[in-house]
Each structure stands twice: as C-alpha cells, then as structure tokens.
XYZ file of N, CA and C in Angstrom:
786
model
N 21.722 164.330 282.723
C 22.846 165.202 282.453
C 23.882 165.042 283.565
N 25.129 164.836 283.198
C 26.177 164.588 284.181
C 26.524 165.881 284.911
N 27.160 165.720 286.089
C 27.587 166.888 286.869
C 28.588 167.721 286.076
N 29.453 167.025 285.317
C 30.464 167.745 284.536
C 29.792 168.605 283.462
N 28.733 168.047 282.818
C 28.016 168.795 281.784
C 27.322 170.016 282.390
N 26.704 169.814 283.596
C 26.039 170.929 284.281
C 27.038 172.031 284.628
N 28.214 171.615 285.084
C 29.240 172.584 285.460
C 29.700 173.386 284.244
N 29.895 172.680 283.113
C 30.326 173.370 281.895
C 29.256 174.337 281.396
N 27.984 173.911 281.494
C 26.886 174.774 281.059
C 26.791 176.022 281.933
N 26.960 175.825 283.261
C 26.912 176.952 284.183
C 28.070 177.917 283.916
N 29.242 177.373 283.666
C 30.414 178.207 283.383
C 30.196 179.024 282.112
N 29.608 178.389 281.103
C 29.327 179.079 279.849
C 28.338 180.223 280.064
N 27.274 179.977 280.862
C 26.260 181.001 281.122
C 26.863 182.195 281.870
N 27.697 181.885 282.863
C 28.347 182.956 283.624
C 29.271 183.776 282.736
N 29.962 183.084 281.842
C 30.860 183.781 280.919
C 30.066 184.702 280.009
N 28.904 184.239 279.547
C 28.061 185.065 278.680
C 27.556 186.290 279.424
N 27.180 186.098 280.706
C 26.703 187.218 281.514
C 27.811 188.250 281.690
N 29.035 187.757 281.943
C 30.169 188.649 282.132
C 30.451 189.456 280.871
N 30.412 188.765 279.724
C 30.635 189.446 278.436
C 29.573 190.512 278.211
N 28.312 190.168 278.517
C 27.228 191.124 278.320
C 27.395 192.334 279.248
N 27.778 192.074 280.511
C 27.980 193.158 281.468
C 29.131 194.069 281.034
N 30.219 193.471 280.545
C 31.353 194.265 280.077
C 30.970 195.112 278.873
N 30.173 194.535 277.974
C 29.725 195.264 276.792
C 28.831 196.430 277.182
N 27.940 196.207 278.154
C 27.046 197.260 278.611
C 27.833 198.363 279.331
N 28.832 197.959 280.125
C 29.668 198.938 280.813
C 30.397 199.812 279.796
N 30.914 199.197 278.737
C 31.595 199.963 277.690
C 30.632 200.948 277.029
N 29.396 200.496 276.790
C 28.404 201.366 276.159
C 28.060 202.548 277.070
N 27.966 202.297 278.382
C 27.676 203.363 279.337
C 28.811 204.383 279.376
N 30.051 203.896 279.405
C 31.192 204.798 279.430
C 31.279 205.616 278.142
N 30.954 204.973 277.022
C 30.991 205.668 275.734
C 29.965 206.805 275.714
N 28.796 206.585 276.330
C 27.730 207.590 276.274
C 27.904 208.688 277.322
N 28.348 208.323 278.533
C 28.309 209.279 279.637
C 29.662 209.844 280.052
N 30.754 209.182 279.713
C 32.059 209.664 280.158
C 32.334 211.055 279.589
N 32.861 211.935 280.431
C 33.159 213.332 280.095
C 31.892 214.163 279.882
N 30.756 213.648 280.374
C 29.513 214.410 280.361
C 29.211 214.885 281.780
N 28.309 215.831 281.914
C 27.890 216.310 283.231
C 26.466 215.840 283.503
N 26.285 215.181 284.644
C 24.961 214.775 285.092
C 24.635 215.539 286.364
N 23.406 216.036 286.472
C 22.990 216.803 287.646
C 22.252 215.900 288.617
N 22.702 215.878 289.855
C 22.072 215.050 290.877
C 20.697 215.596 291.254
N 19.745 214.687 291.443
C 18.428 215.090 291.931
C 18.465 215.335 293.439
N 19.315 214.608 294.133
C 19.417 214.692 295.592
C 20.566 215.606 295.985
N 20.566 216.123 297.216
C 21.697 216.941 297.665
C 22.966 216.115 297.772
N 24.103 216.771 297.627
C 25.392 216.094 297.713
C 25.646 215.686 299.159
N 25.918 214.397 299.371
C 26.143 213.873 300.720
C 27.630 213.851 301.035
N 27.937 213.642 302.309
C 29.328 213.502 302.732
C 29.759 212.056 302.468
N 30.834 211.863 301.724
C 31.271 210.509 301.390
C 30.495 209.956 300.209
N 30.579 208.628 300.012
C 29.886 207.993 298.887
C 28.378 208.173 299.013
N 27.736 208.371 297.861
C 26.287 208.494 297.825
C 25.703 207.189 297.312
N 24.705 206.654 298.036
C 24.131 205.365 297.679
C 22.625 205.497 297.477
N 22.150 204.836 296.412
C 20.731 204.873 296.068
C 20.260 203.464 295.718
N 18.935 203.230 295.810
C 18.390 202.005 295.250
C 18.025 202.263 293.795
N 17.573 201.245 293.104
C 17.324 201.384 291.663
C 16.093 202.235 291.347
N 15.321 202.607 292.391
C 14.190 203.514 292.195
C 14.586 204.963 292.442
N 15.869 205.184 292.764
C 16.349 206.537 292.968
C 16.235 207.046 294.391
N 15.861 206.172 295.343
C 15.750 206.586 296.740
C 17.116 206.512 297.414
N 17.445 207.520 298.198
C 18.742 207.561 298.876
C 18.821 206.498 299.960
N 19.982 205.832 300.041
C 20.239 204.839 301.076
C 21.164 205.407 302.155
N 21.572 206.672 301.992
C 22.402 207.324 302.997
C 21.537 207.813 304.163
N 22.128 207.973 305.347
C 21.376 208.572 306.451
C 20.918 209.969 306.064
N 19.738 210.404 306.531
C 19.246 211.740 306.173
C 20.243 212.825 306.581
N 20.440 213.800 305.699
C 21.328 214.917 306.005
C 20.658 215.843 307.020
N 21.415 216.233 308.040
C 20.885 217.108 309.088
C 21.418 218.536 308.977
N 22.134 218.816 307.876
C 22.683 220.154 307.682
C 21.546 221.160 307.463
N 21.750 222.390 307.931
C 20.746 223.431 307.707
C 20.717 223.830 306.237
N 21.889 223.791 305.579
C 21.977 224.108 304.163
C 22.401 222.877 303.390
N 21.717 222.591 302.296
C 21.996 221.422 301.472
C 22.580 221.879 300.133
N 23.591 221.160 299.685
C 24.294 221.507 298.441
C 23.795 220.642 297.284
N 23.476 221.293 296.174
C 23.087 220.598 294.949
C 24.079 220.965 293.853
N 24.412 219.989 293.022
C 25.378 220.252 291.955
C 25.321 219.135 290.926
N 26.271 219.177 290.014
C 26.411 218.138 289.003
C 27.689 217.358 289.214
N 27.865 216.314 288.417
C 29.083 215.500 288.452
C 29.639 215.398 287.037
N 30.918 215.698 286.902
C 31.618 215.473 285.632
C 32.059 214.011 285.632
N 31.466 213.216 284.749
C 31.650 211.768 284.789
C 33.022 211.367 284.255
N 33.767 210.635 285.088
C 35.084 210.145 284.693
C 35.102 208.637 284.491
N 34.158 207.919 285.123
C 34.170 206.456 285.020
C 32.831 205.898 285.478
N 32.349 204.876 284.755
C 31.189 204.111 285.185
C 31.597 202.653 285.330
N 31.127 202.014 286.382
C 31.405 200.593 286.612
C 30.083 199.852 286.754
N 30.108 198.561 286.468
C 28.874 197.782 286.492
C 29.163 196.362 286.945
N 28.370 195.897 287.918
C 28.402 194.492 288.336
C 26.963 193.988 288.337
N 26.757 192.766 288.809
C 25.415 192.206 288.810
C 24.464 192.987 289.710
N 24.996 193.595 290.774
C 24.109 194.253 291.733
C 24.394 195.738 291.952
N 25.371 196.312 291.248
C 25.715 197.709 291.497
C 26.110 198.434 290.203
N 25.558 199.633 290.035
C 25.981 200.540 288.972
C 26.697 201.702 289.653
N 27.973 201.892 289.324
C 28.767 202.929 289.968
C 29.096 204.072 289.027
N 29.062 205.290 289.556
C 29.411 206.493 288.802
C 30.455 207.258 289.599
N 31.587 207.574 288.967
C 32.645 208.314 289.643
C 33.006 209.558 288.826
N 33.333 210.616 289.534
C 33.715 211.846 288.851
C 34.050 212.941 289.832
N 33.969 214.165 289.356
C 34.288 215.331 290.179
C 33.075 216.250 290.236
N 32.909 216.902 291.380
C 31.839 217.878 291.502
C 32.029 218.941 290.426
N 30.975 219.261 289.703
C 31.085 220.206 288.589
C 29.765 220.940 288.411
N 29.849 222.113 287.804
C 28.642 222.901 287.595
C 28.870 223.851 286.435
N 27.780 224.413 285.926
C 27.860 225.407 284.870
C 27.767 226.809 285.472
N 28.495 227.737 284.875
C 28.491 229.130 285.292
C 28.347 229.984 284.043
N 27.639 231.103 284.186
C 27.462 231.988 283.041
C 28.690 232.874 282.846
N 29.099 233.047 281.621
C 30.166 233.988 281.299
C 29.703 234.813 280.108
N 30.189 236.043 280.020
C 29.785 236.934 278.939
C 30.790 236.871 277.802
N 30.309 236.536 276.627
C 31.155 236.490 275.445
C 31.450 237.922 274.988
N 32.736 238.273 274.953
C 33.130 239.643 274.613
C 32.858 239.950 273.135
N 32.494 241.191 272.906
C 32.215 241.644 271.541
C 32.559 243.122 271.432
N 32.975 243.553 270.234
C 33.250 244.967 270.006
C 31.966 245.775 270.079
N 30.849 245.101 269.942
C 29.560 245.778 269.979
C 28.812 245.324 271.231
N 28.703 246.182 272.257
C 28.079 245.802 273.530
C 26.692 245.204 273.368
N 25.926 245.685 272.396
C 24.569 245.174 272.216
C 24.558 243.730 271.728
N 25.712 243.259 271.243
C 25.790 241.883 270.749
C 26.410 240.920 271.765
N 26.789 241.436 272.935
C 27.349 240.565 273.961
C 26.273 239.599 274.446
N 26.679 238.374 274.680
C 25.728 237.368 275.140
C 26.389 236.461 276.171
N 25.557 235.920 277.056
C 26.054 235.011 278.078
C 25.937 233.575 277.593
N 26.886 232.765 277.996
C 26.833 231.350 277.672
C 27.375 230.555 278.856
N 26.881 229.327 279.045
C 27.348 228.535 280.187
C 28.733 227.942 279.933
N 29.577 227.990 280.954
C 30.884 227.336 280.894
C 30.963 226.337 282.044
N 31.688 225.257 281.824
C 31.794 224.204 282.828
C 32.918 224.521 283.818
N 32.602 224.381 285.096
C 33.595 224.561 286.161
C 33.705 223.251 286.928
N 34.910 222.701 287.015
C 35.141 221.456 287.757
C 35.880 221.760 289.044
N 35.446 221.142 290.125
C 36.085 221.310 291.424
C 36.922 220.075 291.756
N 37.916 220.270 292.611
C 38.764 219.142 293.022
C 38.105 218.372 294.168
N 36.866 218.006 293.967
C 36.130 217.229 294.975
C 35.599 215.967 294.315
N 36.209 214.801 294.594
C 35.741 213.563 293.974
C 34.385 213.137 294.538
N 33.571 212.583 293.674
C 32.243 212.111 294.069
C 32.047 210.706 293.533
N 31.495 209.827 294.365
C 31.162 208.481 293.913
C 29.705 208.185 294.257
N 28.985 207.699 293.256
C 27.584 207.326 293.426
C 27.447 205.828 293.170
N 26.818 205.127 294.109
C 26.544 203.702 293.941
C 25.033 203.494 293.884
N 24.585 202.813 292.838
C 23.162 202.492 292.698
C 23.008 200.984 292.854
N 22.319 200.563 293.899
C 22.099 199.149 294.160
C 20.966 198.649 293.258
N 21.268 197.649 292.456
C 20.311 197.163 291.454
C 19.429 196.058 292.025
N 18.138 196.121 291.724
C 17.206 195.073 292.157
C 17.445 193.795 291.367
N 17.932 193.949 290.131
C 18.262 192.801 289.277
C 19.301 193.256 288.253
N 20.066 192.320 287.695
C 21.109 192.704 286.725
C 20.518 193.459 285.543
N 21.249 194.428 285.054
C 20.814 195.202 283.896
C 21.055 194.395 282.625
N 20.084 194.451 281.709
C 20.173 193.677 280.480
C 20.409 194.527 279.242
N 20.207 195.831 279.354
C 20.314 196.670 278.165
C 20.684 198.099 278.558
N 21.110 198.870 277.565
C 21.445 200.268 277.784
C 20.196 201.050 278.179
N 19.045 200.703 277.616
C 17.796 201.384 277.967
C 17.479 201.201 279.443
N 17.684 200.003 279.968
C 17.445 199.759 281.392
C 18.398 200.586 282.253
N 19.656 200.633 281.842
C 20.654 201.397 282.593
C 20.300 202.887 282.589
N 19.877 203.410 281.439
C 19.512 204.816 281.347
C 18.314 205.125 282.240
N 17.348 204.199 282.284
C 16.163 204.408 283.125
C 16.552 204.494 284.602
N 17.504 203.663 285.026
C 17.977 203.696 286.414
C 18.714 205.002 286.692
N 19.591 205.397 285.790
C 20.346 206.639 285.969
C 19.430 207.861 286.011
N 18.363 207.835 285.213
C 17.450 208.970 285.168
C 16.664 209.140 286.463
N 16.638 208.127 287.322
C 15.967 208.267 288.625
C 16.874 208.920 289.661
N 18.168 208.919 289.390
C 19.146 209.524 290.311
C 19.630 210.875 289.783
N 19.740 210.991 288.453
C 20.227 212.211 287.817
C 19.147 212.781 286.900
N 19.212 214.089 286.646
C 18.345 214.690 285.643
C 18.849 214.278 284.266
N 17.968 213.841 283.382
C 18.391 213.321 282.076
C 18.543 214.397 281.019
N 19.311 214.072 279.978
C 19.378 214.863 278.752
C 19.583 216.346 278.963
N 18.750 217.143 278.283
C 18.884 218.601 278.354
C 18.583 219.137 279.747
N 17.842 218.383 280.563
C 17.553 218.833 281.922
C 18.818 218.921 282.759
N 19.842 218.121 282.404
C 21.087 218.131 283.163
C 21.715 219.513 283.153
N 21.756 220.163 281.985
C 22.344 221.499 281.886
C 21.537 222.515 282.680
N 20.236 222.365 282.709
C 19.371 223.301 283.429
C 19.562 223.205 284.942
N 19.940 222.019 285.446
C 20.033 221.801 286.888
C 21.466 221.716 287.409
N 22.442 221.642 286.521
C 23.829 221.461 286.969
C 24.477 222.797 287.316
N 23.856 223.505 288.247
C 24.421 224.730 288.787
C 24.698 224.502 290.266
N 25.723 225.158 290.782
C 26.030 225.045 292.200
C 24.953 225.796 292.965
N 24.303 225.096 293.884
C 23.146 225.675 294.552
C 23.098 225.250 296.014
N 22.817 226.197 296.896
C 22.558 225.922 298.304
C 21.073 226.123 298.561
N 20.450 225.153 299.225
C 19.050 225.308 299.618
C 18.926 225.075 301.115
N 18.195 225.944 301.772
C 17.907 225.699 303.174
C 17.103 224.409 303.280
N 17.337 223.629 304.301
C 16.731 222.294 304.386
C 15.205 222.340 304.390
N 14.616 223.480 304.816
C 13.156 223.596 304.812
C 12.638 224.308 303.559
N 13.524 224.514 302.571
C 13.114 225.176 301.334
C 12.149 224.292 300.560
N 11.066 224.883 300.078
C 10.074 224.160 299.275
C 10.265 224.546 297.815
N 10.768 223.589 297.030
C 11.149 223.892 295.644
C 9.972 224.345 294.794
N 8.764 223.839 295.087
C 7.620 224.190 294.236
C 6.859 225.421 294.739
N 7.360 226.069 295.794
C 6.721 227.299 296.266
C 7.059 228.443 295.313
N 6.048 229.182 294.908
C 6.276 230.226 293.908
C 7.046 231.385 294.515
N 8.080 231.838 293.810
C 8.825 233.033 294.185
C 8.692 234.033 293.045
N 8.224 235.222 293.344
C 8.021 236.244 292.330
C 9.360 236.862 291.927
N 9.530 237.181 290.662
C 10.661 237.984 290.237
C 10.430 239.400 290.751
N 11.522 240.063 291.197
C 11.367 241.390 291.789
C 10.792 242.391 290.791
N 10.972 242.104 289.472
C 10.459 243.011 288.454
C 9.132 242.532 287.873
N 8.555 241.500 288.503
C 7.277 240.962 288.030
C 6.158 241.917 288.445
N 5.096 241.964 287.664
C 3.986 242.872 287.948
C 3.463 242.726 289.365
N 3.407 243.806 290.091
C 2.879 243.788 291.456
C 3.881 243.389 292.512
N 5.107 243.002 292.109
C 6.125 242.551 293.068
C 7.143 243.652 293.328
N 7.563 243.753 294.592
C 8.608 244.689 294.987
C 9.737 243.922 295.650
N 10.974 244.359 295.360
C 12.150 243.643 295.850
C 12.314 243.804 297.357
N 12.919 242.813 298.012
C 13.250 242.939 299.431
C 14.268 244.056 299.635
N 14.313 244.599 300.862
C 15.282 245.640 301.180
C 16.297 245.070 302.163
N 17.566 245.104 301.783
C 18.616 244.505 302.610
C 18.806 245.303 303.900
N 18.898 244.594 305.042
C 19.117 245.263 306.328
C 20.344 244.705 307.052
N 20.881 243.580 306.591
C 22.073 242.992 307.223
C 22.850 242.275 306.134
N 23.984 242.857 305.712
C 24.736 242.306 304.579
C 26.238 242.272 304.871
N 26.683 241.432 305.798
C 28.128 241.349 306.073
C 28.898 240.905 304.832
N 30.073 241.488 304.644
C 30.877 241.175 303.468
C 31.631 239.867 303.665
N 31.733 239.055 302.620
C 32.506 237.803 302.718
C 33.995 238.075 302.793
N 34.712 237.170 303.409
C 36.160 237.288 303.489
C 36.796 236.794 302.197
N 37.996 237.257 301.926
C 38.762 236.772 300.783
C 39.298 235.381 301.086
N 39.360 234.541 300.089
C 40.062 233.262 300.241
C 41.566 233.525 300.206
N 42.326 232.654 300.840
C 43.775 232.832 300.858
C 44.360 232.781 299.439
N 43.795 231.875 298.618
C 44.288 231.734 297.239
C 44.080 233.016 296.445
N 42.867 233.597 296.548
C 42.565 234.815 295.795
C 43.388 235.999 296.297
N 43.584 236.066 297.613
C 44.375 237.162 298.170
C 45.832 237.060 297.718
N 46.333 235.823 297.719
C 47.722 235.604 297.307
C 47.942 236.025 295.859
N 46.953 235.755 295.001
C 47.075 236.073 293.582
C 46.501 237.453 293.243
N 46.032 238.173 294.294
C 45.442 239.489 294.121
C 44.341 239.459 293.052
N 43.473 238.464 293.200
C 42.400 238.242 292.225
C 41.160 239.020 292.657
N 40.543 239.705 291.699
C 39.362 240.515 291.991
C 38.265 240.219 290.962
N 37.037 240.549 291.333
C 35.941 240.357 290.401
C 34.606 240.303 291.118
N 33.584 239.949 290.374
C 32.217 239.941 290.901
C 31.621 238.534 290.763
N 31.078 238.018 291.867
C 30.311 236.774 291.869
C 28.835 237.150 291.771
N 28.108 236.514 290.865
C 26.675 236.782 290.730
C 25.896 235.577 291.263
N 24.995 235.854 292.191
C 24.165 234.819 292.807
C 22.699 235.112 292.530
N 21.936 234.071 292.278
C 20.489 234.188 292.180
C 19.916 233.648 293.496
N 19.130 234.462 294.199
C 18.648 234.061 295.523
C 17.126 234.141 295.584
N 16.581 233.395 296.530
C 15.175 233.525 296.895
C 15.128 234.025 298.334
N 14.465 235.170 298.548
C 14.250 235.712 299.889
C 12.808 235.377 300.281
N 12.634 234.650 301.387
C 11.287 234.193 301.750
C 10.449 235.298 302.391
N 9.244 234.962 302.793
C 8.296 235.941 303.329
C 8.783 236.573 304.631
N 9.698 235.868 305.320
C 10.217 236.393 306.592
C 11.471 237.240 306.397
N 11.955 237.334 305.145
C 13.139 238.135 304.872
C 14.435 237.360 304.979
N 14.358 236.038 305.019
C 15.550 235.193 305.094
C 15.861 234.574 303.736
N 17.138 234.371 303.458
C 17.538 233.676 302.238
C 17.178 232.209 302.376
N 16.518 231.650 301.365
C 16.155 230.227 301.430
C 16.804 229.401 300.323
N 17.316 230.075 299.266
C 18.000 229.359 298.189
C 19.014 230.291 297.540
N 20.190 229.732 297.246
C 21.266 230.503 296.607
C 21.812 229.692 295.445
N 21.758 230.241 294.259
C 22.306 229.561 293.081
C 23.427 230.403 292.492
N 24.559 229.760 292.231
C 25.691 230.454 291.634
C 25.439 230.654 290.145
N 25.393 231.909 289.707
C 25.133 232.222 288.306
C 26.434 232.509 287.568
N 27.287 233.361 288.179
C 28.573 233.672 287.564
C 29.680 233.398 288.580
N 30.602 232.521 288.195
C 31.658 232.064 289.096
C 32.940 232.863 288.904
N 33.678 233.060 290.007
C 35.018 233.627 289.944
C 36.093 232.576 290.191
N 35.753 231.527 290.932
C 36.752 230.534 291.300
C 37.653 231.044 292.410
N 38.800 230.395 292.579
C 39.784 230.782 293.594
C 39.194 230.767 295.006
N 38.145 229.969 295.221
C 37.528 229.870 296.534
C 36.561 230.992 296.861
N 36.400 231.969 295.951
C 35.554 233.125 296.230
C 34.065 232.801 296.105
N 33.708 231.867 295.237
C 32.299 231.495 295.077
C 31.736 230.957 296.388
N 32.471 230.049 297.003
C 32.030 229.453 298.264
C 31.951 230.511 299.362
N 32.957 231.402 299.418
C 32.947 232.468 300.417
C 31.704 233.343 300.255
N 31.373 233.684 299.008
C 30.209 234.528 298.736
C 28.917 233.829 299.147
N 28.759 232.559 298.763
C 27.529 231.839 299.057
C 27.336 231.643 300.552
N 28.407 231.302 301.251
C 28.307 231.072 302.695
C 27.919 232.347 303.434
N 28.478 233.486 303.035
C 28.172 234.738 303.737
C 26.789 235.254 303.383
N 26.412 235.161 302.099
C 25.092 235.640 301.693
C 23.985 234.844 302.389
N 24.260 233.601 302.737
C 23.272 232.788 303.456
C 22.854 233.429 304.777
N 23.704 234.306 305.327
C 23.402 234.947 306.615
C 22.746 236.322 306.443
N 22.590 236.799 305.208
C 22.009 238.117 304.983
C 20.538 238.140 305.406
N 20.074 239.317 305.798
C 18.686 239.500 306.220
C 18.063 240.671 305.467
N 16.748 240.572 305.263
C 16.033 241.570 304.465
C 14.702 241.907 305.118
N 14.205 243.111 304.832
C 12.776 243.342 304.956
C 12.169 242.643 303.744
N 11.204 241.755 303.965
C 10.743 240.913 302.845
C 10.149 241.704 301.693
N 10.238 241.089 300.519
C 9.589 241.668 299.357
C 8.083 241.485 299.460
N 7.365 242.108 298.560
C 5.904 242.017 298.587
C 5.360 241.761 297.194
N 4.143 241.254 297.174
C 3.395 241.126 295.923
C 1.996 241.651 296.183
N 1.626 242.686 295.460
C 0.340 243.361 295.679
C 0.165 243.773 297.133
N 1.271 244.222 297.731
C 1.210 244.741 299.086
C 1.344 243.721 300.189
N 1.385 242.427 299.861
C 1.498 241.368 300.859
C 2.901 240.771 300.836
N 3.461 240.414 302.031
C 4.781 239.768 302.061
C 4.801 238.533 301.167
N 5.877 238.381 300.395
C 5.959 237.271 299.448
C 7.413 236.860 299.237
N 7.612 235.609 298.839
C 8.945 235.150 298.454
C 9.306 235.792 297.122
N 10.528 236.330 297.044
C 10.953 237.046 295.844
C 12.314 236.525 295.400
N 12.444 236.327 294.089
C 13.702 235.861 293.489
C 14.408 237.033 292.831
N 15.727 237.120 293.034
C 16.476 238.211 292.424
C 17.957 237.853 292.371
N 18.733 238.618 291.604
C 20.178 238.443 291.527
C 20.884 239.381 292.493
N 21.991 238.879 293.044
C 22.843 239.669 293.933
C 24.261 239.622 293.391
N 24.914 240.770 293.332
C 26.317 240.830 292.930
C 27.192 241.014 294.169
N 28.180 240.132 294.329
C 29.114 240.233 295.442
C 30.453 240.647 294.859
N 30.889 241.842 295.185
C 32.086 242.435 294.596
C 33.301 242.181 295.498
N 34.280 241.469 294.963
C 35.526 241.213 295.692
C 36.592 242.174 295.184
N 37.019 243.088 296.054
C 38.046 244.060 295.695
C 39.083 244.136 296.803
N 40.330 244.186 296.419
C 41.418 244.356 297.382
C 41.703 245.840 297.540
N 41.767 246.290 298.757
C 41.958 247.732 299.013
C 43.389 247.989 299.441
C-alpha cells in the first residue's frame, strides 16, 4: 500500500471519527440542554474536573462548609479526551400553589437559576462511542434521571458531615427537638433592602449531638440575596442538642428565617 493510499485512508478514518463525535455531541445537547443535573461532589472554585470514573481531579476543598447544588445545562462539548458541561448554578425551591381552599394548597418545586457560571470537564479514558457510554460517564459525576430533582437543592454541609448518619425527625417517636440558645439574625442584602423586599426563607437543618448545625438545605427560596444571608447566619446558630429516648441525638427539622423591614 502506497504512502498516499495510507494517508487517504487515515484522513477518511479521522473524518468518520469527527462526524461520529459531532453526532454524539448533538445527541447529548438534545437530551440534556435546558435540563438540571445535580452534582454528586461539592461545588468547587473555578472549573470542576473529574476523571471518567467520577473522581475529582481538583485539589481537595479545605472550606469548613461545602456547597452542593445543581447545574442548569446550557451547553455540552465533546472531544476525543474530554466531555464538557457548561451552565449556571441552579436549584429547586418549594413554593405553595395558591388556592381559594386552604386545604387544597400544595407545594411544588420551582427552578431557581443563579448568575454563577459553572463548567465541568470530564477527562475520558477513551473516546466515547455511543450515547449510552456518555450517559454512564455523566451518571458518575451527576445524579441521574429522577434522582436529579431529589438532589438539586441548594445545600451547605459541614466538611465533617456524615451523609449516612441517621438524623431523627423532631416529631419522630421518642425524639425531641433541639432548643435554640444562640440565634443571631441575618443581615439584609443590599438588593432586598433597596427593593424593600420581605418574606420567609425556609431551611431544613440537621443539628448534631453536640448542638451544632451540620447540614443546611434551602427548602423555600426568597432570592434577592436573602437565601445566602439566611444560610450563612444559621450556620453559626447553637442549640442544646435534641434527644432520642433521652439520649443526645442528631435531629432534622425546618427553620423559618423571617426577613422584615422595621
């Protein structure tokens, strides 16, 4: 086989690979664009990088509090060695659907997008050949399918928080709620103060056996910078710990943070 024939064959193969990659990229964008994917790992500063097994390639985060959230997908890119996901930090928040009959009111999740761009790069061990392969890689970095909605809430976790440690509901049999002993009020954001915006932020928290907050999840959002103010301040709250059957125990409960201008 002549060198010219080899060169033409190689060019043809590369062209086929490029066409296949472009087709797969289009299929990925068609499936995931304008969807919300929930990250399994905490949100890092700057670009987030993973290997194809879902392990983080970024330096370990040394923050005391780690942020978890979702990404509203705006673009996916694909090359021979990298799968890229770009979008904005986003999460679901509960809102109450109004009704003339209070007993028929119900909560439903609404999507909240933040003006914080996020880019995720997944380094591929080998080129992707199919949509199934791409989905398998994405599922190691993000929660898949219906799990995405369950996990795409704005959440702060203390770095030593153990996700699988059982936390009793305060109304669970034998459990008693923690008693607050230090609850400084959050400051107003400049945006909310300027617009004279008021309302209630609802947070779901876990208070550990020592009476410290170990996890904060945003349940009902107000926006205007008030959600972040509430979460940051509640992280400093202190409690006499809750109990279960008379023994100190981690307890999960909701907290309402009321923002009112006086």
